[in-house]
Coordinates of C-alpha atoms in Angstrom, one line a residue:
Chain A
M861 CA 33.8 -16.2 -23.3
R862 CA 31.6 -18.6 -21.5
I863 CA 33.3 -17.6 -18.3
A864 CA 32.4 -14.0 -18.8
L865 CA 28.7 -15.0 -19.1
Y866 CA 28.8 -16.9 -15.8
R867 CA 30.7 -14.1 -14.2
E868 CA 28.0 -11.5 -15.2
M869 CA 25.2 -13.8 -14.0
T870 CA 26.9 -14.1 -10.7
L871 CA 27.6 -10.4 -10.3
N872 CA 24.0 -9.6 -11.2
A873 CA 22.7 -11.7 -8.3
F874 CA 25.3 -10.0 -6.1
R875 CA 24.4 -6.5 -7.1
S876 CA 20.6 -7.1 -6.7
L877 CA 21.2 -8.1 -3.1
L878 CA 23.1 -5.0 -2.2
A879 CA 19.8 -3.2 -2.0
F880 CA 18.8 -5.0 1.2
R881 CA 21.6 -4.2 3.7
A882 CA 19.4 -3.6 6.7
E883 CA 17.9 -7.1 6.2
V884 CA 21.3 -8.6 6.2
L885 CA 22.1 -6.9 9.5
L886 CA 19.0 -8.4 11.0
Y887 CA 19.7 -11.8 9.5
L888 CA 23.2 -11.6 11.1
F889 CA 21.6 -11.0 14.5
G890 CA 19.3 -14.0 14.0
Q891 CA 22.3 -16.1 13.2
L892 CA 24.1 -14.9 16.3
F893 CA 21.1 -15.6 18.5
K894 CA 21.1 -19.2 17.2
V895 CA 24.7 -19.6 18.0
L896 CA 24.2 -18.1 21.5
V897 CA 21.3 -20.4 22.3
Q898 CA 23.2 -23.5 21.2
I899 CA 26.3 -22.5 23.1
Y900 CA 24.3 -22.0 26.3
I901 CA 22.6 -25.4 25.7
W902 CA 26.0 -27.1 25.5
Y903 CA 27.2 -25.2 28.6
A904 CA 24.2 -26.5 30.5
L905 CA 24.5 -30.0 29.1
F906 CA 28.2 -30.3 30.1
G907 CA 27.3 -29.0 33.5
D908 CA 30.4 -29.3 35.7
N909 CA 32.2 -31.7 33.4
N910 CA 34.6 -30.4 31.0
L911 CA 34.8 -33.6 29.0
L912 CA 32.1 -36.0 27.8
S913 CA 32.4 -39.4 26.3
S914 CA 30.9 -39.9 22.8
Q915 CA 31.1 -42.2 19.8
A916 CA 34.1 -40.2 18.7
G917 CA 36.0 -40.4 22.0
T918 CA 36.0 -37.7 24.6
V919 CA 34.7 -34.3 23.5
S920 CA 35.5 -31.1 25.4
L921 CA 33.3 -28.1 25.9
Q922 CA 35.8 -26.0 23.9
E923 CA 35.4 -28.4 21.0
M924 CA 31.6 -28.2 21.2
I925 CA 31.6 -24.4 21.1
T926 CA 33.9 -24.6 18.1
Y927 CA 31.5 -27.1 16.5
V928 CA 28.6 -24.7 17.0
V929 CA 30.4 -21.8 15.4
V930 CA 31.8 -23.7 12.5
S931 CA 28.4 -25.3 11.9
S932 CA 26.7 -21.9 11.8
V933 CA 29.4 -20.7 9.4
I934 CA 28.6 -23.6 7.0
S935 CA 24.9 -22.9 7.4
V936 CA 25.4 -19.3 6.1
F937 CA 26.3 -20.9 2.8
A938 CA 24.1 -24.0 2.9
T939 CA 20.9 -22.1 3.5
N940 CA 19.9 -21.1 0.0
D941 CA 16.6 -20.4 -1.7
V942 CA 17.3 -22.5 -4.7
I943 CA 14.1 -24.5 -4.1
F944 CA 12.0 -21.4 -4.0
S945 CA 13.7 -19.7 -7.0
V946 CA 13.2 -22.8 -9.1
S947 CA 9.6 -23.2 -8.1
S948 CA 8.7 -19.5 -8.5
K949 CA 10.3 -19.5 -11.9
V950 CA 8.2 -22.5 -12.9
S951 CA 4.9 -21.2 -11.5
S952 CA 5.3 -17.6 -12.9
G953 CA 6.5 -18.8 -16.3
E954 CA 9.7 -16.8 -15.9
I955 CA 11.6 -20.0 -16.6
A956 CA 10.9 -19.3 -20.3
M957 CA 13.4 -16.4 -20.2
D958 CA 16.0 -18.7 -18.7
L959 CA 15.4 -21.4 -21.2
I960 CA 16.4 -19.1 -24.1
K961 CA 19.6 -18.0 -22.4
P962 CA 22.7 -19.6 -23.9
M963 CA 23.4 -21.6 -20.8
S964 CA 21.7 -24.5 -19.0
F965 CA 19.0 -23.7 -16.5
R966 CA 21.1 -25.4 -13.8
S967 CA 23.9 -23.0 -14.5
V968 CA 21.6 -20.0 -14.3
I969 CA 20.4 -21.1 -10.9
F970 CA 23.9 -22.0 -9.8
C971 CA 25.3 -18.6 -10.7
Q972 CA 22.5 -16.9 -8.8
A973 CA 23.2 -19.0 -5.8
L974 CA 27.0 -18.2 -6.1
G975 CA 26.3 -14.5 -6.3
T976 CA 24.2 -14.8 -3.1
N977 CA 27.0 -16.6 -1.4
M978 CA 29.6 -14.0 -2.4
Y979 CA 27.4 -11.4 -0.9
R980 CA 27.0 -13.5 2.2
I981 CA 30.7 -13.9 2.7
L982 CA 31.1 -10.1 2.9
F983 CA 28.1 -9.2 5.0
E984 CA 27.3 -12.3 7.0
L985 CA 30.2 -14.6 7.2
I986 CA 33.0 -12.1 8.1
P987 CA 31.0 -10.3 10.8
L988 CA 29.8 -13.7 12.2
V989 CA 33.4 -15.0 12.4
I990 CA 34.8 -11.8 13.9
I991 CA 32.1 -11.7 16.6
S992 CA 32.3 -15.4 17.4
M993 CA 36.1 -15.3 17.6
S994 CA 36.1 -12.4 20.0
F995 CA 33.4 -13.6 22.3
F996 CA 33.8 -17.3 22.3
H997 CA 37.0 -19.3 22.4
V998 CA 37.0 -21.0 19.0
Q999 CA 39.7 -23.5 18.3
L1000 CA 41.7 -23.3 15.1
P1001 CA 42.5 -26.4 13.2
S1002 CA 45.9 -27.6 12.2
L1003 CA 47.0 -26.5 8.7
A1004 CA 46.4 -29.9 7.2
N1005 CA 43.0 -30.4 8.8
G1006 CA 42.0 -26.9 7.8
L1007 CA 42.9 -27.5 4.2
I1008 CA 41.0 -30.8 4.0
F1009 CA 38.1 -29.1 5.8
L1010 CA 37.9 -26.5 3.1
I1011 CA 37.9 -29.1 0.4
L1012 CA 35.1 -31.1 2.2
V1013 CA 33.0 -28.0 2.8
F1014 CA 33.4 -27.1 -0.9
N1015 CA 32.2 -30.5 -1.9
G1016 CA 29.5 -30.5 0.7
L1017 CA 28.1 -27.2 -0.6
I1018 CA 28.0 -28.4 -4.1
L1019 CA 26.2 -31.5 -2.9
N1020 CA 23.8 -29.2 -1.0
F1021 CA 23.2 -27.2 -4.1
L1022 CA 22.5 -30.4 -6.2
I1023 CA 20.1 -31.7 -3.5
T1024 CA 18.1 -28.5 -3.3
Y1025 CA 18.1 -28.0 -7.1
T1026 CA 16.9 -31.6 -7.7
I1027 CA 14.1 -31.1 -5.1
G1028 CA 13.2 -27.7 -6.6
L1029 CA 12.6 -29.5 -9.9
I1030 CA 9.7 -31.2 -8.2
A1031 CA 7.9 -27.9 -8.8
F1032 CA 7.3 -29.0 -12.4
W1033 CA 4.9 -31.7 -11.1
Y1034 CA 3.8 -30.3 -7.7
I1035 CA 3.7 -26.6 -7.3
L1036 CA 3.5 -26.2 -3.5
V1037 CA 7.1 -26.8 -2.9
W1038 CA 7.3 -25.1 0.5
Q1039 CA 6.1 -28.2 2.3
V1040 CA 8.8 -30.2 0.5
N1041 CA 11.2 -27.6 1.6
T1042 CA 10.1 -27.8 5.2
V1043 CA 10.5 -31.6 5.1
L1044 CA 14.0 -31.2 3.6
G1045 CA 14.9 -28.5 6.1
G1046 CA 13.8 -30.7 9.0
L1047 CA 15.8 -33.7 7.7
I1048 CA 18.9 -31.6 7.3
R1049 CA 18.5 -30.1 10.8
L1050 CA 18.3 -33.5 12.4
F1051 CA 20.5 -35.8 10.3
S1052 CA 23.3 -33.5 9.1
G1053 CA 24.7 -33.0 12.6
A1054 CA 24.1 -29.2 12.1
F1055 CA 22.7 -29.0 15.6
I1056 CA 23.6 -32.2 17.5
P1057 CA 26.8 -33.8 16.3
I1058 CA 26.2 -37.4 15.2
W1059 CA 28.7 -38.6 17.8
F1060 CA 26.1 -37.9 20.5
F1061 CA 23.4 -39.8 18.6
S1062 CA 21.9 -43.1 19.7
D1063 CA 22.7 -46.1 17.5
S1064 CA 19.5 -46.1 15.6
L1065 CA 19.8 -42.4 14.7
V1066 CA 23.4 -43.0 13.7
Q1067 CA 22.4 -45.7 11.3
I1068 CA 19.7 -43.5 9.7
S1069 CA 22.0 -40.6 9.3
Y1070 CA 24.6 -42.8 7.6
L1071 CA 22.0 -43.8 5.0
L1072 CA 21.4 -40.1 4.1
P1073 CA 23.7 -37.6 2.4
F1074 CA 23.2 -34.7 4.8
R1075 CA 26.0 -35.5 7.3
L1076 CA 28.5 -35.0 4.4
I1077 CA 27.5 -31.3 4.4
Y1078 CA 28.0 -30.5 8.1
Y1079 CA 29.1 -33.3 10.4
E1080 CA 32.0 -34.9 8.5
P1081 CA 33.7 -31.6 7.5
I1082 CA 33.5 -30.3 11.1
S1083 CA 34.8 -33.6 12.5
V1084 CA 37.8 -33.2 10.3
Y1085 CA 38.2 -29.5 11.4
L1086 CA 38.3 -30.7 15.0
G1087 CA 40.8 -33.4 14.2
K1088 CA 38.3 -36.3 15.1
V1089 CA 39.0 -37.9 11.7
T1090 CA 42.6 -38.3 10.8
G1091 CA 43.4 -41.5 8.9
W1092 CA 43.9 -41.1 5.2
Y1093 CA 41.6 -44.0 4.6
D1094 CA 38.7 -42.4 6.5
L1095 CA 39.2 -39.1 4.8
L1096 CA 39.3 -40.7 1.4
A1097 CA 36.1 -42.5 2.3
I1098 CA 34.3 -39.2 3.1
V1099 CA 35.4 -37.7 -0.2
L1100 CA 34.3 -40.7 -2.2
Q1101 CA 30.9 -40.7 -0.5
Q1102 CA 30.5 -37.0 -1.3
L1103 CA 31.5 -37.6 -5.0
A1104 CA 29.1 -40.6 -5.2
W1105 CA 26.2 -38.7 -3.8
M1106 CA 27.0 -35.8 -6.2
A1107 CA 27.1 -38.1 -9.1
G1108 CA 23.8 -39.7 -8.0
F1109 CA 22.0 -36.3 -7.8
L1110 CA 23.5 -35.1 -11.1
L1111 CA 22.0 -38.2 -12.8
L1112 CA 18.7 -37.8 -11.0
Q1113 CA 18.4 -34.1 -11.9
K1114 CA 19.3 -34.8 -15.5
W1115 CA 16.6 -37.4 -15.8
M1116 CA 14.1 -35.2 -14.0
W1117 CA 15.0 -32.2 -16.3
S1118 CA 14.5 -34.2 -19.5
R1119 CA 11.1 -35.3 -18.3
A1120 CA 10.2 -31.8 -17.0
V1121 CA 11.0 -29.8 -20.2
H1122 CA 8.7 -32.0 -22.2
K1123 CA 6.0 -31.3 -19.6
L1124 CA 6.5 -27.6 -19.5
V1125 CA 3.8 -25.3 -21.0
V1126 CA 4.3 -21.6 -20.6
Q1127 CA 1.3 -19.5 -21.3
G1128 CA 1.5 -16.3 -23.3
G1129 CA 5.2 -15.7 -23.7
Chain Q
M507 CA -21.5 -8.5 20.3
R508 CA -21.7 -6.7 16.9
Y509 CA -18.1 -7.8 16.3
L510 CA -19.0 -11.4 17.0
K511 CA -21.8 -11.2 14.4
L512 CA -19.4 -9.7 11.9
Y513 CA -16.8 -12.4 12.7
A514 CA -19.4 -15.1 12.0
R515 CA -19.9 -13.6 8.6
F516 CA -16.2 -13.0 7.8
I517 CA -14.8 -16.4 8.7
P518 CA -17.0 -18.6 6.5
I519 CA -16.0 -16.4 3.5
Y520 CA -12.4 -16.8 4.4
F521 CA -12.6 -20.5 4.6
K522 CA -14.5 -20.7 1.3
S523 CA -11.8 -18.8 -0.4
K524 CA -9.1 -21.0 1.1
T525 CA -10.7 -24.4 0.5
E526 CA -10.9 -23.5 -3.2
H527 CA -7.3 -24.7 -3.4
G528 CA -8.4 -28.1 -2.1
F529 CA -5.4 -30.4 -1.7
G530 CA -3.0 -27.5 -0.9
F531 CA -5.3 -26.3 1.9
Y532 CA -4.8 -29.6 3.7
M533 CA -1.1 -29.8 2.9
D534 CA -0.7 -26.5 4.7
F535 CA -1.4 -28.2 8.0
I536 CA 1.0 -31.1 7.3
G537 CA 3.9 -28.7 6.3
F538 CA 3.7 -27.0 9.6
A539 CA 3.2 -30.1 11.6
L540 CA 6.4 -31.7 10.2
T541 CA 8.5 -28.9 11.5
H542 CA 7.4 -29.7 15.0
V543 CA 7.9 -33.4 14.6
V544 CA 11.5 -32.6 13.8
S545 CA 11.8 -30.3 16.8
Y546 CA 10.5 -33.0 19.1
T547 CA 12.9 -35.5 17.6
V548 CA 15.8 -33.1 18.2
I549 CA 14.8 -32.7 21.8
W550 CA 14.4 -36.5 22.1
A551 CA 17.8 -37.1 20.5
L552 CA 19.5 -34.6 22.8
M553 CA 17.8 -35.6 26.0
S554 CA 18.0 -39.3 25.5
R555 CA 21.8 -38.9 25.5
F556 CA 22.1 -36.3 28.3
Q557 CA 19.0 -37.1 30.5
T558 CA 18.7 -33.6 32.0
I559 CA 19.6 -30.1 31.1
N560 CA 20.0 -27.8 34.1
G561 CA 17.8 -30.2 36.1
W562 CA 15.0 -30.3 33.5
N563 CA 14.2 -33.8 32.1
M564 CA 13.1 -34.7 28.6
Y565 CA 9.4 -34.3 29.1
E566 CA 9.8 -31.1 31.0
V567 CA 11.8 -29.6 28.1
M568 CA 9.1 -30.9 25.7
L569 CA 6.5 -29.3 27.9
L570 CA 8.3 -25.9 27.6
Y571 CA 8.5 -26.3 23.8
T572 CA 4.8 -27.3 23.6
L573 CA 3.7 -24.3 25.7
N574 CA 5.6 -22.0 23.5
M575 CA 4.1 -23.5 20.4
L576 CA 0.6 -23.7 21.8
T577 CA 0.4 -20.1 23.1
Y578 CA 2.1 -18.8 19.9
A579 CA -0.3 -20.8 17.7
V580 CA -3.4 -19.5 19.5
A581 CA -2.1 -15.9 19.2
A582 CA -1.1 -16.4 15.6
V583 CA -4.5 -17.6 14.5
F584 CA -5.8 -14.1 15.2
F585 CA -2.8 -11.9 14.5
F586 CA 0.0 -13.4 12.4
F587 CA -1.4 -13.3 8.8
Q588 CA -3.5 -10.3 9.8
M589 CA -0.4 -8.3 10.6
N590 CA 1.2 -9.5 7.4
D591 CA -1.8 -8.3 5.5
V592 CA -1.5 -4.9 7.2
E593 CA 2.1 -4.6 6.0
D594 CA 1.1 -5.5 2.4
D595 CA -1.7 -3.0 2.6
V596 CA 0.6 -0.3 3.8
H597 CA 3.0 -1.0 1.1
K598 CA 0.4 -1.0 -1.6
G599 CA -1.3 2.0 -0.2
S600 CA -4.6 0.1 0.2
F601 CA -4.6 0.4 3.9
D602 CA -7.0 3.4 3.7
S603 CA -9.8 0.9 3.2
L604 CA -9.4 -0.2 6.8
L605 CA -9.6 3.3 8.0
V606 CA -12.9 4.3 6.3
K607 CA -15.0 1.4 7.6
P608 CA -17.3 2.2 10.5
I609 CA -15.5 -0.2 12.8
N610 CA -12.3 0.0 14.9
P611 CA -9.5 -0.8 12.5
F612 CA -7.9 -3.0 15.2
I613 CA -11.0 -5.2 15.3
H614 CA -11.4 -5.2 11.6
M615 CA -7.8 -6.2 11.1
I616 CA -8.4 -9.2 13.4
I617 CA -11.7 -10.4 12.0
R618 CA -11.1 -10.1 8.3
S619 CA -8.8 -13.1 8.2
F620 CA -8.0 -16.3 10.0
G621 CA -4.8 -18.2 10.6
H622 CA -6.0 -21.7 9.7
F623 CA -2.4 -22.7 9.3
F624 CA -2.0 -22.7 13.0
L625 CA -4.9 -25.0 13.8
G626 CA -2.6 -28.0 13.0
D627 CA -0.1 -26.6 15.5
I628 CA -2.8 -26.3 18.2
A629 CA -3.8 -29.9 17.6
I630 CA -0.3 -31.2 18.0
A631 CA 0.3 -29.0 21.0
V632 CA -2.8 -30.4 22.8
I633 CA -1.7 -33.9 22.0
M634 CA 1.8 -33.3 23.2
L635 CA 0.6 -31.5 26.3
S636 CA -1.4 -34.6 27.4
V637 CA 1.6 -36.8 26.6
C638 CA 3.9 -34.7 28.7
F639 CA 1.3 -34.5 31.5
S640 CA 0.9 -38.2 31.7
H641 CA 4.7 -38.9 31.6
L642 CA 5.3 -36.2 34.2
N643 CA 2.5 -37.6 36.4
I644 CA 0.8 -34.3 36.7
H645 CA -2.6 -34.6 38.2
L646 CA -4.2 -31.3 39.0
H647 CA -7.6 -30.7 40.6
W648 CA -9.9 -28.4 38.7
G649 CA -8.9 -25.2 40.6
S650 CA -5.3 -25.6 39.6
Y651 CA -6.3 -26.4 36.0
L652 CA -8.3 -23.2 36.0
S653 CA -5.4 -21.1 37.2
F654 CA -3.1 -22.8 34.8
V655 CA -5.4 -21.9 31.9
V656 CA -5.5 -18.3 33.1
M657 CA -1.7 -18.3 33.1
L658 CA -1.7 -19.6 29.6
L659 CA -4.2 -16.9 28.5
G660 CA -1.7 -14.4 29.8
A661 CA 1.0 -16.1 27.8
V662 CA -1.1 -15.9 24.7
L663 CA -1.4 -12.2 25.2
V664 CA 2.4 -11.9 25.5
Q665 CA 2.8 -13.8 22.2
A666 CA 0.1 -11.7 20.5
S667 CA 1.7 -8.5 21.7
F668 CA 5.0 -9.3 20.1
I669 CA 3.3 -10.0 16.8
I670 CA 1.3 -6.7 17.0
I671 CA 4.3 -4.6 18.1
T672 CA 6.7 -6.0 15.5
G673 CA 4.0 -6.0 12.8
S674 CA 3.2 -2.4 13.5
M675 CA 6.7 -1.4 12.7
C676 CA 5.6 -1.4 9.0
F677 CA 4.0 2.1 9.7
W678 CA 7.5 3.5 10.3
I679 CA 9.9 1.4 8.3
V680 CA 9.7 -0.3 4.9
R681 CA 11.1 -3.7 5.5
A682 CA 9.3 -4.4 8.8
R683 CA 9.0 -8.1 8.1
S684 CA 12.6 -8.8 8.9
V685 CA 12.2 -7.2 12.3
K686 CA 9.2 -9.4 12.9
N687 CA 11.0 -12.5 11.8
I688 CA 14.0 -11.8 14.1
V689 CA 11.8 -11.4 17.1
I690 CA 9.3 -14.2 16.4
F691 CA 11.6 -16.7 14.9
G692 CA 14.9 -15.6 16.5
I693 CA 14.3 -14.3 20.0
R694 CA 11.4 -16.5 20.7
G695 CA 13.7 -19.5 20.1
F696 CA 15.5 -18.6 23.3
V697 CA 12.6 -19.9 25.4
D698 CA 12.4 -23.3 23.7
Y699 CA 14.8 -24.4 26.5
P700 CA 14.6 -23.5 30.1
I701 CA 15.8 -19.9 30.4
S702 CA 17.7 -20.9 33.6
I703 CA 20.5 -22.1 31.3
Y704 CA 21.3 -18.5 30.2
S705 CA 23.5 -15.9 32.0
K706 CA 21.9 -13.6 34.5
I707 CA 21.8 -10.6 32.1
M708 CA 19.9 -12.7 29.5
R709 CA 17.5 -14.0 32.1
I710 CA 16.8 -10.4 33.2
L711 CA 16.2 -9.4 29.5
L712 CA 13.9 -12.3 28.9
T713 CA 11.9 -11.6 32.0
F714 CA 11.6 -7.9 32.3
V715 CA 12.6 -6.3 28.9
I716 CA 11.5 -8.9 26.3
P717 CA 9.3 -11.0 28.6
Y718 CA 9.2 -14.1 26.5
G719 CA 10.0 -16.0 29.7
F720 CA 6.3 -15.6 30.7
V721 CA 5.3 -17.7 27.7
N722 CA 6.3 -21.0 29.1
F723 CA 9.1 -20.9 31.7
Y724 CA 7.3 -19.1 34.5
P725 CA 3.8 -20.6 34.0
S726 CA 5.4 -24.1 33.9
H727 CA 6.6 -23.5 37.5
L728 CA 3.0 -23.7 38.7
I729 CA 2.6 -27.3 37.6
L730 CA 6.1 -28.7 37.9
N731 CA 7.9 -29.2 41.2
K732 CA 10.9 -27.0 40.5
E733 CA 13.0 -25.4 43.2
G734 CA 12.6 -21.7 42.8
G735 CA 16.3 -20.9 42.6
S736 CA 16.2 -19.8 39.0
L737 CA 13.3 -17.4 39.6
F738 CA 13.8 -13.8 40.6
A739 CA 10.9 -14.0 43.1
S740 CA 8.7 -16.9 44.0
W741 CA 5.5 -15.1 43.2
L742 CA 6.8 -14.1 39.7
P743 CA 5.0 -17.0 37.9
Y744 CA 1.6 -15.7 39.1
T745 CA 2.1 -12.3 37.4
T746 CA 1.8 -13.9 34.0
P747 CA -1.7 -12.6 33.3
I748 CA -0.8 -9.1 34.5
I749 CA 2.3 -9.1 32.3
G750 CA 0.2 -10.3 29.4
L751 CA -2.4 -7.6 29.8
L752 CA 0.2 -4.9 30.3
L753 CA 2.1 -5.9 27.2
F754 CA -1.1 -6.1 25.2
F755 CA -2.0 -2.6 26.3
I756 CA 1.4 -1.4 25.1
A757 CA 0.9 -3.3 21.8
Y758 CA -2.4 -1.6 21.3
R759 CA -0.8 1.8 22.0
V760 CA 1.9 1.1 19.5
W761 CA -0.6 0.1 16.9
N762 CA -2.6 3.3 17.4
A763 CA 0.6 5.3 17.2
G764 CA 1.2 3.6 13.9
L765 CA -2.2 4.5 12.6
N766 CA -1.6 8.1 13.4
Q767 CA 1.7 7.8 11.6
Y768 CA 0.1 6.4 8.4
Q769 CA 0.0 8.8 5.6
G770 CA -1.6 6.9 2.8
T771 CA -0.5 7.2 -0.8
G772 CA -2.7 10.2 -1.6
S773 CA -4.4 8.5 -4.5

């Protein structure tokens, strides 16, 4: 019964997006341009070498191209507008409608994000993967690595949702969330390894990125995909870190939510 | 002259309405600035590991990024939000108000608003430009400075033209903003790095079809000592102002064609 509720919320978000197909096509082009720029940058950086040394051993050009494509695939899911939907609901007072729904506000937002993602699988991910596969030589992981990769990405995306949701809750106190979103986007771009793999970082940057949760969304799953992390001990460490960060953000958003609801005043209604 | 007088009236009103928001008004600058801090850090992280990309060192790549940002910001002050407003007006059907005023709609469109967001970008760009110049040991005498500024004005026209052309699409299609976004935030990203890293077809596209190369890559050849191997012709950098004017002329024609297309809502 509860499940049916969640399913309907998710499908609603999915259906409402079906109206904007032309936009999706353009978004897809934008995504392809980004992949193309990055691949050319790596071609130029590798120059005549086919192998480069890094903190994770030698890396080949082939592996870097795969890294770029997989990273862009993850970013299709990781870029969500959770921050904006939370803040616009708070500032417009629409949140009142969500508060009277028989499910938590977090679940409402989560189902909407899930619906968006379903839509993206069909119209963004599948075309992106097909085009990338046919134009660039993308390596496939071994079966074991592939499965672990999927688990890590799944965890990473939930972590990503929790981070953005928690930050979206800031809207209860400070309404101009877009600057906060810009800061977060910047931190993710730099420290998640979405653009430059952490194995090419200098030591000081490596240390900072290990203090932040963002690398668990991009860098660690892709490293596993490429077979750079193999030991069970290391894999377990990654999963545990993901779970620890998830637990941390769950507690944080719970605390923020309990403070926020008391603060909320919706006019009219 | 009349237009300048009008501008002097319009802009104070615009700023008064914006500074109403107080704190948020100043935060606008910071939000934009942070994006660039991250971009410079990305270039730094990449280039401190690899030293050069296609023969361009860290400060040369930063110079390219800075020129792209500077010329875009200058153009955006006068056109970005203005074209967004046009799109909103066309959707709401309130665009007629621009057509009935005793002033060229193109001029009115420019002067009724002001992109104060981008002033922060310009400030950062100027600072970074001087940082790059001092690290690259660029000392120009005043004649070269003058010609470099003329090149940059051409580059500003190129940037402005793309904003106008893509913004004018709203006269023909409903969701024009995504076209604008893909050109300005997608294709423009190609020139954040030297375009010599791309394949020949893409370099031809970025030079002759979608001439974003003239925003930073070609003008920068006038102040950097680069071998001309990646250019199609050694005199090509000097054509920047001509390309800018030509493109701006096309943009103005597109805008006018859009005006003729506009039907209004009939209310």
